[in-house]
mmCIF file with all atom_site columns, C-alpha atoms in Angstrom:
data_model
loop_
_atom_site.group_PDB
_atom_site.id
_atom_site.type_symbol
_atom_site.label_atom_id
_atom_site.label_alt_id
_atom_site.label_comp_id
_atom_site.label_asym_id
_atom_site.label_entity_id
_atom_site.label_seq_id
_atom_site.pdbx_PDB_ins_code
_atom_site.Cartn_x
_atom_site.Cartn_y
_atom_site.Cartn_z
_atom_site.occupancy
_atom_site.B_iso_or_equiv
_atom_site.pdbx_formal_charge
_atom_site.auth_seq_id
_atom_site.auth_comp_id
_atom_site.auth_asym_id
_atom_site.auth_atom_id
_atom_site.pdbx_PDB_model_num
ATOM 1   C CA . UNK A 1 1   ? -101.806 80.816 -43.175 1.00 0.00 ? 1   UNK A CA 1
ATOM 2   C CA . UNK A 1 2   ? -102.643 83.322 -41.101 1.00 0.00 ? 2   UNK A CA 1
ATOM 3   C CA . UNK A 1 3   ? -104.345 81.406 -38.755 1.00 0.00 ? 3   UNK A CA 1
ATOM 4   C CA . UNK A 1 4   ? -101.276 78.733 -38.683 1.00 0.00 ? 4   UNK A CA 1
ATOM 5   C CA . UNK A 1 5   ? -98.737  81.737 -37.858 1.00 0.00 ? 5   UNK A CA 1
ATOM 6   C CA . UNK A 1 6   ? -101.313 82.243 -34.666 1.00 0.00 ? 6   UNK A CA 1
ATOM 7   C CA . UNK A 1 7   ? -101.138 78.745 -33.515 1.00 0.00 ? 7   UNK A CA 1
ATOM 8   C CA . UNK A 1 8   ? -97.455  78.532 -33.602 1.00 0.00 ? 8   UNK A CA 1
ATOM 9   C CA . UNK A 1 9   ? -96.984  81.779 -32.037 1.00 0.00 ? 9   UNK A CA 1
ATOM 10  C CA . UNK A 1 10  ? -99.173  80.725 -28.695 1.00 0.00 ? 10  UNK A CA 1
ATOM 11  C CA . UNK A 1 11  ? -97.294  76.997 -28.888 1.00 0.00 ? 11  UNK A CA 1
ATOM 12  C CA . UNK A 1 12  ? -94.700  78.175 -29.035 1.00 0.00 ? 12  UNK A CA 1
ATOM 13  C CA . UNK A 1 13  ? -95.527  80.744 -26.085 1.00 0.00 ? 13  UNK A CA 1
ATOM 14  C CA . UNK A 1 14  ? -97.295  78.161 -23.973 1.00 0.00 ? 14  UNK A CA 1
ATOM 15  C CA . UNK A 1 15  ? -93.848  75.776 -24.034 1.00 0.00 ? 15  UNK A CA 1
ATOM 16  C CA . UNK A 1 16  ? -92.083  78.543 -22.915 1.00 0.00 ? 16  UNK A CA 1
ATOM 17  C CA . UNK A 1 17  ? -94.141  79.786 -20.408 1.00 0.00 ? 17  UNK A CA 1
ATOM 18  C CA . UNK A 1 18  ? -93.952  75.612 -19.184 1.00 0.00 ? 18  UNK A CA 1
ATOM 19  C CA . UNK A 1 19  ? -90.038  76.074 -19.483 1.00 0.00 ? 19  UNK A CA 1
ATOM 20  C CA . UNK A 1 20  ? -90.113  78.921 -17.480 1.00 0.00 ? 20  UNK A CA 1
ATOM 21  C CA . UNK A 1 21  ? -92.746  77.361 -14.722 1.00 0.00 ? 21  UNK A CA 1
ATOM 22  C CA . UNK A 1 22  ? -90.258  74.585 -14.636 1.00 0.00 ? 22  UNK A CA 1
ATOM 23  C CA . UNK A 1 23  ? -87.606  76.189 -13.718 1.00 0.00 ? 23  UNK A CA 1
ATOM 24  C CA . UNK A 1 24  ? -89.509  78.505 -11.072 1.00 0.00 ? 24  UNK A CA 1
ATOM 25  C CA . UNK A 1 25  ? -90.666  75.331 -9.493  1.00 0.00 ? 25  UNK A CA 1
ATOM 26  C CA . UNK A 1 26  ? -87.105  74.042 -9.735  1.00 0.00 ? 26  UNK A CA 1
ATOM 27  C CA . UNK A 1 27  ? -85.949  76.507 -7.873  1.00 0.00 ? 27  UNK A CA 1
ATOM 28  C CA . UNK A 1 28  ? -88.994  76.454 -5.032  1.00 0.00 ? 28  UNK A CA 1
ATOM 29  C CA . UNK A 1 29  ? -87.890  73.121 -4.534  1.00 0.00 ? 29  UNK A CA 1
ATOM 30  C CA . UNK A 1 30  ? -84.069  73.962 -4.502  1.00 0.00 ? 30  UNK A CA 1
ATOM 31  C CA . UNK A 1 31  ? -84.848  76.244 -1.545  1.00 0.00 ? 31  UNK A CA 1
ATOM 32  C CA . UNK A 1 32  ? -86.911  73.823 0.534   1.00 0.00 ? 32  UNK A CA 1
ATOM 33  C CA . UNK A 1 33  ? -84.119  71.415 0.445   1.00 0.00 ? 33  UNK A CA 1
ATOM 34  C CA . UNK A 1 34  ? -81.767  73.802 1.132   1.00 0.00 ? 34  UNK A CA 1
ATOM 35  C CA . UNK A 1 35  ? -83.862  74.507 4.287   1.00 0.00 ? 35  UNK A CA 1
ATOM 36  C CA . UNK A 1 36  ? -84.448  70.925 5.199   1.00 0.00 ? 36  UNK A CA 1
ATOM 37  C CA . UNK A 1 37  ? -81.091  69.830 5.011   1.00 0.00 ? 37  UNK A CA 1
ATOM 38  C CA . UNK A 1 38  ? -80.058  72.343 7.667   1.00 0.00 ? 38  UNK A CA 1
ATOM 39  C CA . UNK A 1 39  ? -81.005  70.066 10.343  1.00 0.00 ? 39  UNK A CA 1
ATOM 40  C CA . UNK A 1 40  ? -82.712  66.874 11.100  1.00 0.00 ? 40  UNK A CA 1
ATOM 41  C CA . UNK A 1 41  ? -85.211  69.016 12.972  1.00 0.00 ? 41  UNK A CA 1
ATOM 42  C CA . UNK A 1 42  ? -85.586  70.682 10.327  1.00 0.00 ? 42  UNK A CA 1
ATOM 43  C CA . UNK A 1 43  ? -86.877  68.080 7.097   1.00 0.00 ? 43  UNK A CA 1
ATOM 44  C CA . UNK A 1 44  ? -90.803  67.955 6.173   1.00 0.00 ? 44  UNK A CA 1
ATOM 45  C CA . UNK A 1 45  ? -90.978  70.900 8.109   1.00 0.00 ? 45  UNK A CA 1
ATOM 46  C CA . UNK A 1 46  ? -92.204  73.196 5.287   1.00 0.00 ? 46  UNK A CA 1
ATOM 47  C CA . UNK A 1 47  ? -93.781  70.835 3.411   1.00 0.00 ? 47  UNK A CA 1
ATOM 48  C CA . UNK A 1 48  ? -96.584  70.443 6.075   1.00 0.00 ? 48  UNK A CA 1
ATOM 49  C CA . UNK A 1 49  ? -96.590  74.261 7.083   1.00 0.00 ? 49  UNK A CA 1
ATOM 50  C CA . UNK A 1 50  ? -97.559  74.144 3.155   1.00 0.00 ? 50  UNK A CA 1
ATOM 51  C CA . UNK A 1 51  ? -100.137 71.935 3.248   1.00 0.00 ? 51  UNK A CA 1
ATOM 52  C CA . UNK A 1 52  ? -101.564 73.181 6.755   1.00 0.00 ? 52  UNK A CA 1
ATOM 53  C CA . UNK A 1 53  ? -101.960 76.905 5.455   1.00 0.00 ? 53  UNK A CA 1
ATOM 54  C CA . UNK A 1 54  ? -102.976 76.008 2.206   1.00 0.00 ? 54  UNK A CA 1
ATOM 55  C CA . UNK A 1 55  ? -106.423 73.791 3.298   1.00 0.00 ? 55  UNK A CA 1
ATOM 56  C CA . UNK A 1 56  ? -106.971 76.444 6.031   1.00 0.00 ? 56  UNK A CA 1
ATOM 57  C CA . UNK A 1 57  ? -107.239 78.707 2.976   1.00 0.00 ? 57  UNK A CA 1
ATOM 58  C CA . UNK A 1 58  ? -109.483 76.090 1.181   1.00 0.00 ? 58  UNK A CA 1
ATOM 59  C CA . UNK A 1 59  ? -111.511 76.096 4.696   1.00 0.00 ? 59  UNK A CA 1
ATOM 60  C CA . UNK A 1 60  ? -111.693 79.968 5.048   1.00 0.00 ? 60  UNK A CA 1
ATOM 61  C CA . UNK A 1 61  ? -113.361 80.395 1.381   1.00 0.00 ? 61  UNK A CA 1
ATOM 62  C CA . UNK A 1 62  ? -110.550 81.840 0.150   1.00 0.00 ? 62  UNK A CA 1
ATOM 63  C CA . UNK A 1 63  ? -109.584 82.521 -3.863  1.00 0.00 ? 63  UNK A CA 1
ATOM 64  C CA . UNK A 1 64  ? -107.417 80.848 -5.740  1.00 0.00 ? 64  UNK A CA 1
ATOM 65  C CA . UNK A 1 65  ? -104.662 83.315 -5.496  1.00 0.00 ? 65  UNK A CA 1
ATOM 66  C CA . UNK A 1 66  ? -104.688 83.832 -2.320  1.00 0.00 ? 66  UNK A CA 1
ATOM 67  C CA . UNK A 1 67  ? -104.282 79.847 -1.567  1.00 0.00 ? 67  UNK A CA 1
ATOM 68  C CA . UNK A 1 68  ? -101.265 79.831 -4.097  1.00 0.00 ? 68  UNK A CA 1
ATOM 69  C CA . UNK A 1 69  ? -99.693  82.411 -2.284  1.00 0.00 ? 69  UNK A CA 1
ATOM 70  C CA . UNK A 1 70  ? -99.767  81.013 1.038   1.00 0.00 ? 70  UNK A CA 1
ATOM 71  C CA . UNK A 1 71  ? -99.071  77.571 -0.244  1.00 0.00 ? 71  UNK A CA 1
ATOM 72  C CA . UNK A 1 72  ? -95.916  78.772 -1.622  1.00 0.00 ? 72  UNK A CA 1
ATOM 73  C CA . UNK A 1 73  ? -95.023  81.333 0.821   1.00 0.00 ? 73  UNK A CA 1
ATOM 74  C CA . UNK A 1 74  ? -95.358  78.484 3.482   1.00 0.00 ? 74  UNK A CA 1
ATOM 75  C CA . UNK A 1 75  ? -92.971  76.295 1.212   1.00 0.00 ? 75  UNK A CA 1
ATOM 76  C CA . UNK A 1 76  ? -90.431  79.456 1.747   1.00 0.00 ? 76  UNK A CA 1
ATOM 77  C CA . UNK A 1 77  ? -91.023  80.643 4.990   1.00 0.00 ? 77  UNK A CA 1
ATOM 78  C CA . UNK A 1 78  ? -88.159  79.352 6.862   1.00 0.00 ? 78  UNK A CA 1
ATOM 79  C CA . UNK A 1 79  ? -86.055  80.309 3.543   1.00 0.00 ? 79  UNK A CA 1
ATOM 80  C CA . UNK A 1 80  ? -83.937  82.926 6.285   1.00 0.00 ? 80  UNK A CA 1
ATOM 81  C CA . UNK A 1 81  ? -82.836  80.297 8.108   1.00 0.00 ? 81  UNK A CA 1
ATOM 82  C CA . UNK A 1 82  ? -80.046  79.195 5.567   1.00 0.00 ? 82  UNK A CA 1
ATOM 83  C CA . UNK A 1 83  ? -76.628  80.221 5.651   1.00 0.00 ? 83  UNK A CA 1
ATOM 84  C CA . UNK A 1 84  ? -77.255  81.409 9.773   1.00 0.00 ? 84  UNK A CA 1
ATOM 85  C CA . UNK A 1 85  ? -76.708  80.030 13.272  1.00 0.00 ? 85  UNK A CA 1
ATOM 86  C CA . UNK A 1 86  ? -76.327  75.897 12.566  1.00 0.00 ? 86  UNK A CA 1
ATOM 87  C CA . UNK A 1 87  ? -75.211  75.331 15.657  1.00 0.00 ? 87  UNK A CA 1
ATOM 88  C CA . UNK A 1 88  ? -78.384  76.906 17.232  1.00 0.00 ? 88  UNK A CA 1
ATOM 89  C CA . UNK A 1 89  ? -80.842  74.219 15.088  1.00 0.00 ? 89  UNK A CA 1
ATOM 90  C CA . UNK A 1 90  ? -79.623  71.221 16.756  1.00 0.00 ? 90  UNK A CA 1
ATOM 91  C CA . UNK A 1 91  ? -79.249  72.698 20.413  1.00 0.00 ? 91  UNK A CA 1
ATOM 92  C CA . UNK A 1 92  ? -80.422  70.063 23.059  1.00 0.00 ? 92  UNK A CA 1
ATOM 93  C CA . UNK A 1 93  ? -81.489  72.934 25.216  1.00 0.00 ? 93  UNK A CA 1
ATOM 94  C CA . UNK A 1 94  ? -83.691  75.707 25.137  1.00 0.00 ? 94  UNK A CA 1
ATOM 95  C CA . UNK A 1 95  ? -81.976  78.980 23.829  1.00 0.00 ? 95  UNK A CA 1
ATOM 96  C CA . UNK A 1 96  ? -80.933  81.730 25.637  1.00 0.00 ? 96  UNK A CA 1
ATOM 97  C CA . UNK A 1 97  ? -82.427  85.107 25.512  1.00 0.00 ? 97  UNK A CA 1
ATOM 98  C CA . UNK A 1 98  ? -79.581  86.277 23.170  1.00 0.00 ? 98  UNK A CA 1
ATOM 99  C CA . UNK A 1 99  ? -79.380  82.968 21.424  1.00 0.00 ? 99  UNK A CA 1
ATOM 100 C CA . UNK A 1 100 ? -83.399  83.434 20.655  1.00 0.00 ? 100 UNK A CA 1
ATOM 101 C CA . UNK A 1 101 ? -83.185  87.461 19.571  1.00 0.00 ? 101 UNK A CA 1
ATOM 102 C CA . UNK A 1 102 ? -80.674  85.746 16.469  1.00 0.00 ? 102 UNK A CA 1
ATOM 103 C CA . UNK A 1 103 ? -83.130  83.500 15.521  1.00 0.00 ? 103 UNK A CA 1
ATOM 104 C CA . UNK A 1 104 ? -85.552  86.111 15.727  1.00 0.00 ? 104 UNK A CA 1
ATOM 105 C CA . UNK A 1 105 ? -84.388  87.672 12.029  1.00 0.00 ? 105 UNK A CA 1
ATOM 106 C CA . UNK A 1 106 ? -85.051  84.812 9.978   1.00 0.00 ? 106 UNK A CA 1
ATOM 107 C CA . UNK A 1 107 ? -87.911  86.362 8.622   1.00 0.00 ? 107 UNK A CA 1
ATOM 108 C CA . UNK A 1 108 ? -86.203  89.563 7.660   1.00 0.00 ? 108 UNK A CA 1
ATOM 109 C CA . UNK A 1 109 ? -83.287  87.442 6.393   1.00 0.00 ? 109 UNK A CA 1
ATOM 110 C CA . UNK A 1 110 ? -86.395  85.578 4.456   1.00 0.00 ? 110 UNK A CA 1
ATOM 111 C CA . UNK A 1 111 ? -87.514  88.511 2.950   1.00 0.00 ? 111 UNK A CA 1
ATOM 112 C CA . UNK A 1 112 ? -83.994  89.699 1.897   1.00 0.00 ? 112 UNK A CA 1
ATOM 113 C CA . UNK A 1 113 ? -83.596  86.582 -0.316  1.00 0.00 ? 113 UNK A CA 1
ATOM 114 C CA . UNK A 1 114 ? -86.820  86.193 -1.596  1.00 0.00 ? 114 UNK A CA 1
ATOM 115 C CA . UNK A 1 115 ? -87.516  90.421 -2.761  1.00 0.00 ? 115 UNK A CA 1
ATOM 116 C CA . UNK A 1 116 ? -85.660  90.448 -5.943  1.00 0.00 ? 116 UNK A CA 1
ATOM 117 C CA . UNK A 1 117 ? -86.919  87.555 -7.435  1.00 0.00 ? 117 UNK A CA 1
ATOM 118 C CA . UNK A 1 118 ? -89.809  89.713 -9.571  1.00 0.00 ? 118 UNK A CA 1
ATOM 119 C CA . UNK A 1 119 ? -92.428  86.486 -8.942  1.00 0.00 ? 119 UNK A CA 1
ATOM 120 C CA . UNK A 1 120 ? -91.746  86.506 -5.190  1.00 0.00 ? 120 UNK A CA 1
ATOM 121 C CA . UNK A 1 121 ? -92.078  90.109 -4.306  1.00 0.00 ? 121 UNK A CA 1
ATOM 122 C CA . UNK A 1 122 ? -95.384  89.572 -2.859  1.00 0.00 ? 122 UNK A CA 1
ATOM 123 C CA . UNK A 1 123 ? -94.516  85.862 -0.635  1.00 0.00 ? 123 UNK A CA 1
ATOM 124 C CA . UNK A 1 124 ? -91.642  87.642 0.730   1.00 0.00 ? 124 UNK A CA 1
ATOM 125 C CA . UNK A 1 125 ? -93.545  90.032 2.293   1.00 0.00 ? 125 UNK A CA 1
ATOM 126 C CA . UNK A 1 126 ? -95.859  87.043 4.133   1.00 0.00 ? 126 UNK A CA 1
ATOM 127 C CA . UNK A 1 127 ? -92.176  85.605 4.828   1.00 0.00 ? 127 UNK A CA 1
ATOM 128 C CA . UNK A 1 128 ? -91.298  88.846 6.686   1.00 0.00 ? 128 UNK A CA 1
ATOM 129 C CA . UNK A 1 129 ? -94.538  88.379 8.706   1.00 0.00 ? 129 UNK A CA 1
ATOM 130 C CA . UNK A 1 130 ? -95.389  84.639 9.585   1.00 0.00 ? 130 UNK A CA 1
ATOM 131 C CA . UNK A 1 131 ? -93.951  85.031 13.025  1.00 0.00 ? 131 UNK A CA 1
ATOM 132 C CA . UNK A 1 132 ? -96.166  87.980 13.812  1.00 0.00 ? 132 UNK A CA 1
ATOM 133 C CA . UNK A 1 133 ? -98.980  88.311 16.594  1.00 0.00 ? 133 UNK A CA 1
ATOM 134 C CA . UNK A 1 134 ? -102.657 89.761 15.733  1.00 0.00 ? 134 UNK A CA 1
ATOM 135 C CA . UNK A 1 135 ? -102.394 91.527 19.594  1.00 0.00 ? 135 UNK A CA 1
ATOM 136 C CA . UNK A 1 136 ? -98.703  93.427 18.165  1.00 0.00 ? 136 UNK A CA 1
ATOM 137 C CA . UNK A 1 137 ? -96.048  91.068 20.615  1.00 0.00 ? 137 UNK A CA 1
ATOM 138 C CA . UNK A 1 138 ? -94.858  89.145 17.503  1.00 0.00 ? 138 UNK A CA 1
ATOM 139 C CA . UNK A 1 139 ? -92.215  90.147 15.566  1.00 0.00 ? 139 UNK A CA 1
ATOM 140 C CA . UNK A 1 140 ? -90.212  91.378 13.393  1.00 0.00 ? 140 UNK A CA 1
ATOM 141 C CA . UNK A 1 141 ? -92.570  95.040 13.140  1.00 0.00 ? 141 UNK A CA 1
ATOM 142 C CA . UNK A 1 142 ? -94.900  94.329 15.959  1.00 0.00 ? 142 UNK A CA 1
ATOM 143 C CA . UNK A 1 143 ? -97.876  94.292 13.515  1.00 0.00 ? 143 UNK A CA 1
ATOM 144 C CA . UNK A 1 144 ? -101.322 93.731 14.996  1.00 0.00 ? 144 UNK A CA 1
ATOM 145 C CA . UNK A 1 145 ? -104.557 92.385 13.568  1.00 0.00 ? 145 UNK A CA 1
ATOM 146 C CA . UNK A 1 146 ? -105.230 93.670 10.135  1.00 0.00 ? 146 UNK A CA 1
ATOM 147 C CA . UNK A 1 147 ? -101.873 95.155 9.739   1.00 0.00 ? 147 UNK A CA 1
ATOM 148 C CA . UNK A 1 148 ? -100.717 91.346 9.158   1.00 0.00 ? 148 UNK A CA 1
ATOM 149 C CA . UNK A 1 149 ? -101.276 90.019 5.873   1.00 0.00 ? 149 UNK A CA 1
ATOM 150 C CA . UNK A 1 150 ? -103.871 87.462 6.301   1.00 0.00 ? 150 UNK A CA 1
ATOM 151 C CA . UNK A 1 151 ? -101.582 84.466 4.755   1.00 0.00 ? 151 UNK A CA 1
ATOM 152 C CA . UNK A 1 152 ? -99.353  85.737 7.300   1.00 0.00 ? 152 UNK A CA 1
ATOM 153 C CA . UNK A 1 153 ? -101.565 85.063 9.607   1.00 0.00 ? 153 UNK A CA 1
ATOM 154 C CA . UNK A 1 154 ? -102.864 81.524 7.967   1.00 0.00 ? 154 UNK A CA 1
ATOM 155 C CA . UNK A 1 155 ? -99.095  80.539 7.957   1.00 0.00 ? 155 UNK A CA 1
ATOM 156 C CA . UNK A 1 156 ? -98.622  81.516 11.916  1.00 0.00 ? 156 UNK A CA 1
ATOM 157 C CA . UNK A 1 157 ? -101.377 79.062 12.499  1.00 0.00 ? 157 UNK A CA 1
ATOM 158 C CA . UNK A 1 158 ? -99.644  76.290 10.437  1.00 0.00 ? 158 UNK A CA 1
ATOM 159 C CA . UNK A 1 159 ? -96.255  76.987 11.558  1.00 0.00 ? 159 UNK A CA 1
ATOM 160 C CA . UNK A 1 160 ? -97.024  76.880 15.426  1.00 0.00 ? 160 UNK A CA 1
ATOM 161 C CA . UNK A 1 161 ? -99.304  73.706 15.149  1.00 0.00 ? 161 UNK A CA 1
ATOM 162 C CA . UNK A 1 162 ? -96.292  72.175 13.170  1.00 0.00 ? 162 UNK A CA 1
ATOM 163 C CA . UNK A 1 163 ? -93.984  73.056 15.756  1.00 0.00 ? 163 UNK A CA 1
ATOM 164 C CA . UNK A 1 164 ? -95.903  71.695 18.336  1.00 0.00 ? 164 UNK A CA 1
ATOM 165 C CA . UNK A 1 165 ? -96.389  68.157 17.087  1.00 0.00 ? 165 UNK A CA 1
ATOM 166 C CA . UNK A 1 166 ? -93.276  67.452 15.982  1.00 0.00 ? 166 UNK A CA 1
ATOM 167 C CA . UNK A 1 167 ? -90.192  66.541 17.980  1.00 0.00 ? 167 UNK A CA 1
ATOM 168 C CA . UNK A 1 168 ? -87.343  69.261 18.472  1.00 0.00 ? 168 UNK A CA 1
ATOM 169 C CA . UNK A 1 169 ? -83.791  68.792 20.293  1.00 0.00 ? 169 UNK A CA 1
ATOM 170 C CA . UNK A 1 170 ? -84.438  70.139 23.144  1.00 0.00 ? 170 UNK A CA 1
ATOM 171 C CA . UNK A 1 171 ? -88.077  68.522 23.639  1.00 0.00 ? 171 UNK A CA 1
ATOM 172 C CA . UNK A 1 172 ? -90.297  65.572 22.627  1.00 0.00 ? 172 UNK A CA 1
ATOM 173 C CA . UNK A 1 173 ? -93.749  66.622 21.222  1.00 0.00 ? 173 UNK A CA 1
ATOM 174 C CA . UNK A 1 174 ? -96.273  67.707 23.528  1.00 0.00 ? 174 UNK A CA 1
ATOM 175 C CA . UNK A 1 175 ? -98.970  66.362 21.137  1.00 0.00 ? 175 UNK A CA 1
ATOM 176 C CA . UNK A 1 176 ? -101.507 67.402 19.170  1.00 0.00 ? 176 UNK A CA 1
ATOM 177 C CA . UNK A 1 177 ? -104.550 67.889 22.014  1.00 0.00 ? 177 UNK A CA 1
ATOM 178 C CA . UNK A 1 178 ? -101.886 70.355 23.715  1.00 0.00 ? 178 UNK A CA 1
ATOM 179 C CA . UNK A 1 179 ? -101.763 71.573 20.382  1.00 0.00 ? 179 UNK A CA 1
ATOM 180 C CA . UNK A 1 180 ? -104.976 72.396 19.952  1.00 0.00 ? 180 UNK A CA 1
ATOM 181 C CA . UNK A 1 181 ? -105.692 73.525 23.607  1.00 0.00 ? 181 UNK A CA 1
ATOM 182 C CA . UNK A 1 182 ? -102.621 76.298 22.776  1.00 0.00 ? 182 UNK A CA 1
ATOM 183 C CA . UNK A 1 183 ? -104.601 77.216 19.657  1.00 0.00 ? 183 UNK A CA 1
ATOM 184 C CA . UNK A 1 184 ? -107.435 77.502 21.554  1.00 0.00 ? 184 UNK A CA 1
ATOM 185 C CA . UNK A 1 185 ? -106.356 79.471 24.479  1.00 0.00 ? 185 UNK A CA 1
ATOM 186 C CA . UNK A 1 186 ? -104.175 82.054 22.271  1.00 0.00 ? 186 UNK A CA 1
ATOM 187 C CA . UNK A 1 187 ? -107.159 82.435 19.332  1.00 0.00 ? 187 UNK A CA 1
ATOM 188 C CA . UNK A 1 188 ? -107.638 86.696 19.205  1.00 0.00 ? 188 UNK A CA 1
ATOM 189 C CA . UNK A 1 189 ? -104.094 87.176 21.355  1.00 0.00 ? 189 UNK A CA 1
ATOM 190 C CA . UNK A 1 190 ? -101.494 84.979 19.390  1.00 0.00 ? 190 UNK A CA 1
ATOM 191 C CA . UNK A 1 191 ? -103.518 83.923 16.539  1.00 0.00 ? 191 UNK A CA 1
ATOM 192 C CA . UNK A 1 192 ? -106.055 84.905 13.887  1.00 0.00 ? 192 UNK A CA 1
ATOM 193 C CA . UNK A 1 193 ? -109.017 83.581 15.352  1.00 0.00 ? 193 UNK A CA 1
ATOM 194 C CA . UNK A 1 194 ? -111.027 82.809 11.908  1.00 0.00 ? 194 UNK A CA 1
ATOM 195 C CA . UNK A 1 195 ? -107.679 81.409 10.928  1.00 0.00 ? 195 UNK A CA 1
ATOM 196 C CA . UNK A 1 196 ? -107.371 79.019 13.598  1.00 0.00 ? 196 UNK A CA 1
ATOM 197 C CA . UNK A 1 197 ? -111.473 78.301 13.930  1.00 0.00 ? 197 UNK A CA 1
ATOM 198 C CA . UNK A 1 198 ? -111.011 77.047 10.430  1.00 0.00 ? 198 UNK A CA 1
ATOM 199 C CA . UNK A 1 199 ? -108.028 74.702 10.963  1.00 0.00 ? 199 UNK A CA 1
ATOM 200 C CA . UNK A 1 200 ? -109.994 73.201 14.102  1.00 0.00 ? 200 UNK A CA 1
ATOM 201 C CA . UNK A 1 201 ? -112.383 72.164 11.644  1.00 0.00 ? 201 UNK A CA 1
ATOM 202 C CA . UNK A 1 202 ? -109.952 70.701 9.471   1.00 0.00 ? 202 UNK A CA 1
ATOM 203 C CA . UNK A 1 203 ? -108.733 68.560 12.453  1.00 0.00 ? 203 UNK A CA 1
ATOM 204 C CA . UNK A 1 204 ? -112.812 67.998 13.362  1.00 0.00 ? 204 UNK A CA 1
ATOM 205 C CA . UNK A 1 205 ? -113.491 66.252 9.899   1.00 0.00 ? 205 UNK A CA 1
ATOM 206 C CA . UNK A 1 206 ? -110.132 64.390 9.919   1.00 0.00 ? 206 UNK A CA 1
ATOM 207 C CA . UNK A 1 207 ? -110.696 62.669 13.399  1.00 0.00 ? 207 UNK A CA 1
ATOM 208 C CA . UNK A 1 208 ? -114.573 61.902 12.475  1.00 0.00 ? 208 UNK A CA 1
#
């Protein structure tokens, strides 16, 4: 009897955990749409800086949790851009100086959404810093090297390449050989170098 009492204690534990993971990935999803539908610019953009970061993870050796993290913290990283400047999204021309500072706080504006939910203290912080340079000239802190989280640093990779290959209103795609000659050039200045030697190897066993 005893025994029995055990077993439908940890069912009954196990479907609520699954509840709960349901709704948590319910709500992951809610966001990204919520991001995507901001623009036309905008949709599948998240879902491949996901899928970038996470298999540079995969590539780098990395543990489970850390490829979790950045896989869901690249679902969310763009989370700051809801609710601010629509009109700059869809922009045929480059921004202005001002125009760019604006979309400059996205991250922090990331952050701020994501720090109270108790299972997303930790991606919010990677939120706050995917648009961060390991030689200090990124922003929003100016962190440099070490100082930025390494799935911060994963998702920079991922988030640049994206932005590269795709089209964006104010430009067609330069393509993905000028995307990885920019990796290239800006590896130990712009970007993690390990982080982006690891993604060129992605590319090197897709293309063989």
């Amino acid at each position: 009897e005893f025994i029995g009492r055990q077993a439908a204690t940890a069912i009954e534990n196990a479907r609520h955990y699954n509840e709960q993971q349901a709704i948590f990935d319910s709500t992951i999803r809610a966001f990204v749409h919520a991001v995507d539908a901001k623009s036309l610019w905008m949709k599948g953009h998240s879902e491949r800086v996901s899928t970038y970061a996470k298999h540079i993870a995969i590539e780098m050796g990395l543990d489970e949790k850390i490829i979790k993290s950045v896989h869901l913290a690249g679902l969310l990283h763009d989370i700051g851009k809801i609710g601010t400047y629509d009109h700059l999204q869809d922009k045929p021309v480059r921004l202005t100086e001002e125009e760019f500072e604006k979309v400059k706080k996205h991250p922090v504006y990331g952050e701020a959404i994501l720090k109270n939910i108790r299972q997303l203290e930790e991606i919010a912080v990677l939120v706050r810093h995917h648009h961060e340079r390991v030689d200090g000239k990124g922003y929003p802190d100016g962190l440099k090297r070490k100082e930025i989280p390494l799935c911060a640093r994963i998702l920079h990779v991922a988030d640049s390449f994206d932005a590269m290959t795709t089209d964006r209103p104010y430009r067609i795609s330069p393509g993905i050989q000028y995307a990885v000659s920019e990796l290239t050039r800006h590896a130990g200045s712009q970007f993690d170098p390990e982080a982006v030697e690891a993604f060129l190897r992605l590319l090197d066993k897709q293309n063989r």
